mmCIF file of C-alpha atoms in Angstrom:
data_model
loop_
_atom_site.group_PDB
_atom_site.id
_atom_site.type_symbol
_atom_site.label_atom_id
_atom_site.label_comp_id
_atom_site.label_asym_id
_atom_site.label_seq_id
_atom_site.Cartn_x
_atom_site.Cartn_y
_atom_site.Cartn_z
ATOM 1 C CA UNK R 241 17.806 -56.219 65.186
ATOM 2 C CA UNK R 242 18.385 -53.437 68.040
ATOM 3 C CA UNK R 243 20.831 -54.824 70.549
ATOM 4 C CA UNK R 244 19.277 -55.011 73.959
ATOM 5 C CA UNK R 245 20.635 -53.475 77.193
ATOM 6 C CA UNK R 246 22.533 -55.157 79.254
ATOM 7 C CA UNK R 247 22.799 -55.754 83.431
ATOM 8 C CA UNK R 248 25.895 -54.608 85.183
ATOM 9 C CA UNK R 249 24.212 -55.193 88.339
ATOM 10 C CA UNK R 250 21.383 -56.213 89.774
ATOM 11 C CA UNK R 251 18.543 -53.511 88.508
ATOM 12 C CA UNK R 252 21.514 -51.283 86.453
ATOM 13 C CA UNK R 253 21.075 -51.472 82.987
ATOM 14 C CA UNK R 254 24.043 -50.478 80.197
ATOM 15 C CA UNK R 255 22.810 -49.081 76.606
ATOM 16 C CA UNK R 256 24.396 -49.589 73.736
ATOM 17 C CA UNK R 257 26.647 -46.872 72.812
ATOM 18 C CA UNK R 258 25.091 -44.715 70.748
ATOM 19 C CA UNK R 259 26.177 -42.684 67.804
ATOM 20 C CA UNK R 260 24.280 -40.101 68.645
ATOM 21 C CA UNK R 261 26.746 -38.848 71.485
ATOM 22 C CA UNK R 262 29.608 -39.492 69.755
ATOM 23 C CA UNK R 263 29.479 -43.351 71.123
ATOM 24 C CA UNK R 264 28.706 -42.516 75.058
ATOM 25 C CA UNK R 265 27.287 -45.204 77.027
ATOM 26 C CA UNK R 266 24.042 -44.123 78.659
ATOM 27 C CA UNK R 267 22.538 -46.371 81.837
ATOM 28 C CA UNK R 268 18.862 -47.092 83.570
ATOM 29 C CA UNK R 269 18.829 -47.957 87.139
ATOM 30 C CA UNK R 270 15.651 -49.076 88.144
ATOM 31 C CA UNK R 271 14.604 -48.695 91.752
ATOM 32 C CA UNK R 272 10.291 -48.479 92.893
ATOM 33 C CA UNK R 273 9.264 -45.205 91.685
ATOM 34 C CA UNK R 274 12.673 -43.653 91.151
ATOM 35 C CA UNK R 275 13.407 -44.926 87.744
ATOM 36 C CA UNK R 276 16.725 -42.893 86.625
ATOM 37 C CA UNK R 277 18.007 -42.791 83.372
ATOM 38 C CA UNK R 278 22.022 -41.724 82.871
ATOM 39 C CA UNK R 279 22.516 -39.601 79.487
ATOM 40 C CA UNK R 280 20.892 -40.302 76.469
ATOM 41 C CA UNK R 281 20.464 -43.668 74.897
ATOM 42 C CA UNK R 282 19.746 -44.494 71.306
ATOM 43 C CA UNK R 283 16.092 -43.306 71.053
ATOM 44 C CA UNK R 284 13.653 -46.271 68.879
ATOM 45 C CA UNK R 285 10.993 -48.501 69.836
ATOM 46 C CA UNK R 286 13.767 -50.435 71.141
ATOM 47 C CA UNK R 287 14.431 -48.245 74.005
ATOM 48 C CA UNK R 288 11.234 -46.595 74.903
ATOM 49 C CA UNK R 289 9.855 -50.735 74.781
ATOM 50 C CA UNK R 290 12.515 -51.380 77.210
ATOM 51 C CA UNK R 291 12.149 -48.239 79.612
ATOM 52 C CA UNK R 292 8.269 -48.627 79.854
ATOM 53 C CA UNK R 293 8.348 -52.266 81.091
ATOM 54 C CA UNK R 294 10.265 -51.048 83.813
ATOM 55 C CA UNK R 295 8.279 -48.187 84.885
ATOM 56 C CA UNK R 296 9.329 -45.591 82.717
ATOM 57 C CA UNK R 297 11.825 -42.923 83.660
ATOM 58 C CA UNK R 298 11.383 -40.461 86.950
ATOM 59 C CA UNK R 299 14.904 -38.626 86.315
ATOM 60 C CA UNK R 300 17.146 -38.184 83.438
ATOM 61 C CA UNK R 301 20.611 -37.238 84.693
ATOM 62 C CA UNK R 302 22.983 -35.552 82.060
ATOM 63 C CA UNK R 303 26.773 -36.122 82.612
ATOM 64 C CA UNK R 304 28.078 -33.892 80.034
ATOM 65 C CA UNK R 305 26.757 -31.613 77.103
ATOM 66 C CA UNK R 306 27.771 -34.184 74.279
ATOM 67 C CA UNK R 307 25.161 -36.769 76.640
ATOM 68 C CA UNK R 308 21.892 -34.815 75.372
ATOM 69 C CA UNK R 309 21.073 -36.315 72.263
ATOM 70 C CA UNK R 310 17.362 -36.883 72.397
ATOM 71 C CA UNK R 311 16.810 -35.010 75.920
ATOM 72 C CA UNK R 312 13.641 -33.492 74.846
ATOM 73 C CA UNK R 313 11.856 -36.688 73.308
ATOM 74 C CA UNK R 314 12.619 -38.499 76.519
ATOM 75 C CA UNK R 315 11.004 -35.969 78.466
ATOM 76 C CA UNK R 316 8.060 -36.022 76.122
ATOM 77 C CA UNK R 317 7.557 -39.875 76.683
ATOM 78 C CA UNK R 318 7.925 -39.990 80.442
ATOM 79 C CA UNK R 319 7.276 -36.583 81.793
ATOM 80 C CA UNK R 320 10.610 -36.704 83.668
ATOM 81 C CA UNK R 321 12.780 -34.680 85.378
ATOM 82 C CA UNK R 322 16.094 -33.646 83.865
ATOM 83 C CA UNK R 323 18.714 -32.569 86.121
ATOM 84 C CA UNK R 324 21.537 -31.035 84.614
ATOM 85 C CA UNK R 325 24.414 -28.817 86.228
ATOM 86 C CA UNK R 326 23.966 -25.429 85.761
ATOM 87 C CA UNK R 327 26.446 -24.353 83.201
ATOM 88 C CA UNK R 328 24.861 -26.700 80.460
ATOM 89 C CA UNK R 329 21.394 -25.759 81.133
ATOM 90 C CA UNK R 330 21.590 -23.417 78.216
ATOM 91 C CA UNK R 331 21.766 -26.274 75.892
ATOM 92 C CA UNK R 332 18.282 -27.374 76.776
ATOM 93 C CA UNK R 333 16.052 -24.564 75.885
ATOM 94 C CA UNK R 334 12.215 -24.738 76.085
ATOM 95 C CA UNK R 335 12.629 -27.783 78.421
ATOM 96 C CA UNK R 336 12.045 -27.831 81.602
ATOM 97 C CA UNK R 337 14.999 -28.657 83.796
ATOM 98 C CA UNK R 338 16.392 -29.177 87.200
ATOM 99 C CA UNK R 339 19.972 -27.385 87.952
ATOM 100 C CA UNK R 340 22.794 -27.841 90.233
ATOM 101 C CA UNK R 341 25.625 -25.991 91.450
ATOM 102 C CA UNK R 342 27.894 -28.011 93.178
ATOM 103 C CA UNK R 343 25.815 -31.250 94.254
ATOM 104 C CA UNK R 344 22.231 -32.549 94.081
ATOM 105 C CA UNK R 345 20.735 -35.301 96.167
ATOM 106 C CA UNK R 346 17.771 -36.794 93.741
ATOM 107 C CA UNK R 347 16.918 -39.037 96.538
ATOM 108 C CA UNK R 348 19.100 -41.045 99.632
ATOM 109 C CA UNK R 349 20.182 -43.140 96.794
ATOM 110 C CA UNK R 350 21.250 -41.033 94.214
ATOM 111 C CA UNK R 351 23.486 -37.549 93.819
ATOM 112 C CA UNK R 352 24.326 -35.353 90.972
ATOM 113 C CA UNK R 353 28.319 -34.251 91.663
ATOM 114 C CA UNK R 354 29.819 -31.866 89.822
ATOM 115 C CA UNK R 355 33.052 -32.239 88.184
ATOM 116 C CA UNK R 356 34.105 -29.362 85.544
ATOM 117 C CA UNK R 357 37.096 -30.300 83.696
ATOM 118 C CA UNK R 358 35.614 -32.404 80.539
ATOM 119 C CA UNK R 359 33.320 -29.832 79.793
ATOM 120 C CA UNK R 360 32.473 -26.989 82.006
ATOM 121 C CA UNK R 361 29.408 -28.374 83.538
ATOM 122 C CA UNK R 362 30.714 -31.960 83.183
ATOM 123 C CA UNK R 363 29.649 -34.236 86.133
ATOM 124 C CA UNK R 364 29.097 -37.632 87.921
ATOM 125 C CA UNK R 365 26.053 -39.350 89.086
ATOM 126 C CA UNK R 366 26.837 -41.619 92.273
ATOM 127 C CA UNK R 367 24.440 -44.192 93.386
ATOM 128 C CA UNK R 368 24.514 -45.886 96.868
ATOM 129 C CA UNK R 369 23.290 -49.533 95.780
ATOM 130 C CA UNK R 370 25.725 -52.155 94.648
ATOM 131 C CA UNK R 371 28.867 -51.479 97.039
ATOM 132 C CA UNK R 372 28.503 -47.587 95.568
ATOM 133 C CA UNK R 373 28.740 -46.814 91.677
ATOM 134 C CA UNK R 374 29.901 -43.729 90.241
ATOM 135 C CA UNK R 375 28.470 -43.082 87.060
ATOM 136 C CA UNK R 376 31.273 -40.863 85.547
ATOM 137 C CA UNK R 377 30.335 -39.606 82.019
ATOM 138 C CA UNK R 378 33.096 -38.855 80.277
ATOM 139 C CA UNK R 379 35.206 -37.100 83.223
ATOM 140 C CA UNK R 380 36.940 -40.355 84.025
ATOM 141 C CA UNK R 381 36.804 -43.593 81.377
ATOM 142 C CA UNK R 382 39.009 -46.542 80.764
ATOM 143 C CA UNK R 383 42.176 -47.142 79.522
ATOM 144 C CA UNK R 384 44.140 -50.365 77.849
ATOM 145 C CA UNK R 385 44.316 -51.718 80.817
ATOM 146 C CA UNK R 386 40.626 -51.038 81.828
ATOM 147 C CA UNK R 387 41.786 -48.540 84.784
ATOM 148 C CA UNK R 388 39.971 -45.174 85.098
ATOM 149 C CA UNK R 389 41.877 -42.271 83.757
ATOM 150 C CA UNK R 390 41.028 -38.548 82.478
ATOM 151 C CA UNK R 391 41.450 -37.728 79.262
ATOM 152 C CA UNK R 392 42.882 -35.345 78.015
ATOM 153 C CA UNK R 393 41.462 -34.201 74.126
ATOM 154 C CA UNK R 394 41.498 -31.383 71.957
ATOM 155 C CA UNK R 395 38.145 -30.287 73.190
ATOM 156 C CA UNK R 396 38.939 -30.508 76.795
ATOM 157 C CA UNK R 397 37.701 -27.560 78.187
ATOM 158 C CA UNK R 398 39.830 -27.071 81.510
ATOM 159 C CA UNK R 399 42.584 -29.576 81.840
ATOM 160 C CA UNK R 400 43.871 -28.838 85.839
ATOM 161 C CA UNK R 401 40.126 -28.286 86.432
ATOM 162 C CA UNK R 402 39.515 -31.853 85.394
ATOM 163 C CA UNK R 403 42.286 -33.370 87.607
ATOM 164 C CA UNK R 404 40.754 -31.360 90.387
ATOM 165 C CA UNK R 405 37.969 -32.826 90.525
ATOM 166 C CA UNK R 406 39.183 -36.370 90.298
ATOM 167 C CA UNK R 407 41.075 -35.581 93.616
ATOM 168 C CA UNK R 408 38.018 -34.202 95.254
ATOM 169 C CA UNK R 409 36.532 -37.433 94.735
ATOM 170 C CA UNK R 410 39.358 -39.175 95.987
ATOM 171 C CA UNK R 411 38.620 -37.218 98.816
ATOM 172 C CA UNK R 412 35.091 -37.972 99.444
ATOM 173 C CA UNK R 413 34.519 -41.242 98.652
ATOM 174 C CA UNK R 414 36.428 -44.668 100.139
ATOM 175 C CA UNK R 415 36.550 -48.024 99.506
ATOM 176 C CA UNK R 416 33.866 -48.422 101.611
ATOM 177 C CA UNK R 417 31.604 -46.167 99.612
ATOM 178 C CA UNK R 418 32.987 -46.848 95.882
ATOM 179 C CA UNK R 419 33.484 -50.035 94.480
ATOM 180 C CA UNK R 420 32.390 -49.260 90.851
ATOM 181 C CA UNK R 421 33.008 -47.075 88.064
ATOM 182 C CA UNK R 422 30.358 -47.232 85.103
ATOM 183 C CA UNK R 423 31.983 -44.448 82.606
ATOM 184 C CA UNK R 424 30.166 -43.128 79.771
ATOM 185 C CA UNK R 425 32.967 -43.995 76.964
ATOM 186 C CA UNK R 426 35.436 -46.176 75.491
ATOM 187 C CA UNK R 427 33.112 -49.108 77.269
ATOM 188 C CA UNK R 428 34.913 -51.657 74.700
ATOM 189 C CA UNK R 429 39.037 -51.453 76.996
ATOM 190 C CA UNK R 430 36.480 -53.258 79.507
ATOM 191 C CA UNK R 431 36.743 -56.629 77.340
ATOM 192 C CA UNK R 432 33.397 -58.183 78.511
ATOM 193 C CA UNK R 433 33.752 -56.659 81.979
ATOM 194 C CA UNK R 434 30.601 -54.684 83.105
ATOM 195 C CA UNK R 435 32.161 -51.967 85.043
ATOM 196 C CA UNK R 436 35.064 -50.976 85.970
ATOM 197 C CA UNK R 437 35.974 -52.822 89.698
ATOM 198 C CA UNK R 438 38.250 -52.099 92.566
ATOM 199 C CA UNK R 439 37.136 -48.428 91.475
ATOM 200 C CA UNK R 440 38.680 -46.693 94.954
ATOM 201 C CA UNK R 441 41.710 -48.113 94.216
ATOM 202 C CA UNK R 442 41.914 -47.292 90.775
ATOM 203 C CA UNK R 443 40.980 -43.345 91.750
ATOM 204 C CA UNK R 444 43.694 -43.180 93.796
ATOM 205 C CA UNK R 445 46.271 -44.549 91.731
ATOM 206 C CA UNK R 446 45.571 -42.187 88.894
ATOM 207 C CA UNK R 447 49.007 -39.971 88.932
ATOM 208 C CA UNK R 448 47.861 -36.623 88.872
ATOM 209 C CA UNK R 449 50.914 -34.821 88.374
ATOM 210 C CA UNK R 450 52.125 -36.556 85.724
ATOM 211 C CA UNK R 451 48.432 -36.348 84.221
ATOM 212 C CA UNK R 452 49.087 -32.673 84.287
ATOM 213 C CA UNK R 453 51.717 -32.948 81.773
ATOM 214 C CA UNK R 454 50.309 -35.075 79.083
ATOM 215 C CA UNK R 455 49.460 -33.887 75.747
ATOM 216 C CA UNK R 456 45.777 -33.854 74.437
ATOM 217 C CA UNK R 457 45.105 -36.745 72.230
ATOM 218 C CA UNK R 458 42.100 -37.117 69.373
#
């Protein structure tokens, strides 16, 4: 039997990972005719069951290119909108999509941030319901100890880029504005937790420098 989604919060949904994407953690926020859909879930009867009870999907947000899975049959279902930063637009042909450069407001709720370093179009979906969630793909996911670190692997595609953009994030958000992480990998260092919590404070105690001098791993 299909496991079902689970709530993080109230109206945010987590899939389970799926193999598809290499075991990335895709997530449904539901809000009255803004339905948004985070990367690419496992795609059955299980899912599209689950997404139609709730109004179907108005936006399907793609964090990184390894997120796409089953982009196109999701768009063939719901007749949604994918938004996708501009550098892994290419990977979608013969669909139609909506691009961003740097950021993308989908509505006052919801905005598409880029953050190059994973991949080159690699970015984070931030949603301004629950205390404020990033949704960060695979540009920042957790450790051991369930904090939220970079990664660095052997298919990183820009290393300094990557820690870049965690300080520009550091920069624009506060603890105020982000009190959640939802990453889109290694899910299972949470241990039953939902998200990871105290996410501003987490950010900013991510040593960047010494970051910039560890080897890539996997």
């Amino acid at each position: 039997m299909p496991k079902q989604p689970r709530a993080v919060f109230d109206r945010i949904f987590a899939f389970p990972p799926n193999r598809e994407t290499l075991g990335g953690t895709a997530y449904f926020i539901v809000k009255k005719n803004a339905n948004l859909l985070i990367d690419c879930p496992a795609w059955d009867e299980t899912t599209q069951q689950f997404l139609e009870e709730r109004g179907g999907v108005r936006w399907l947000s793609i964090t990184h290119r390894t997120a796409i899975a089953r982009a196109k049959e999701i768009q063939q279902c719901f007749d949604c909108e994918i938004v996708v930063q501009e550098q892994e637009a290419y990977l979608l042909p013969g669909l139609e999509v909506t691009t961003f450069h740097r950021e993308l407001a989908l509505d006052p709720d919801f905005e598409a941030i880029w953050t190059p370093g994973h991949s080159p179009g690699s970015a984070c979906l931030y949603a301004g319901v629950a205390g404020g969630v990033l949704f960060s793909g695979r540009h920042l996911v957790p450790d051991r100890d369930g904090n939220a670190v970079p990664l660095r692997t052997s298919k990183t595609f820009h290393w300094p880029r990557q820690l870049r953009s965690v300080a520009l994030l550091r920069d624009r958000f506060s603890p105020q504005t982000l009190t959640a992480i939802c990453p889109g990998a290694n899910t299972g260092y949470l241990r039953g937790q939902r998200a990871i919590d105290r996410a501003y404070d987490r950010l900013c105690a991510i040593d960047l420098e010494a970051a910039a001098q560890t080897e890539a791993v996997l």
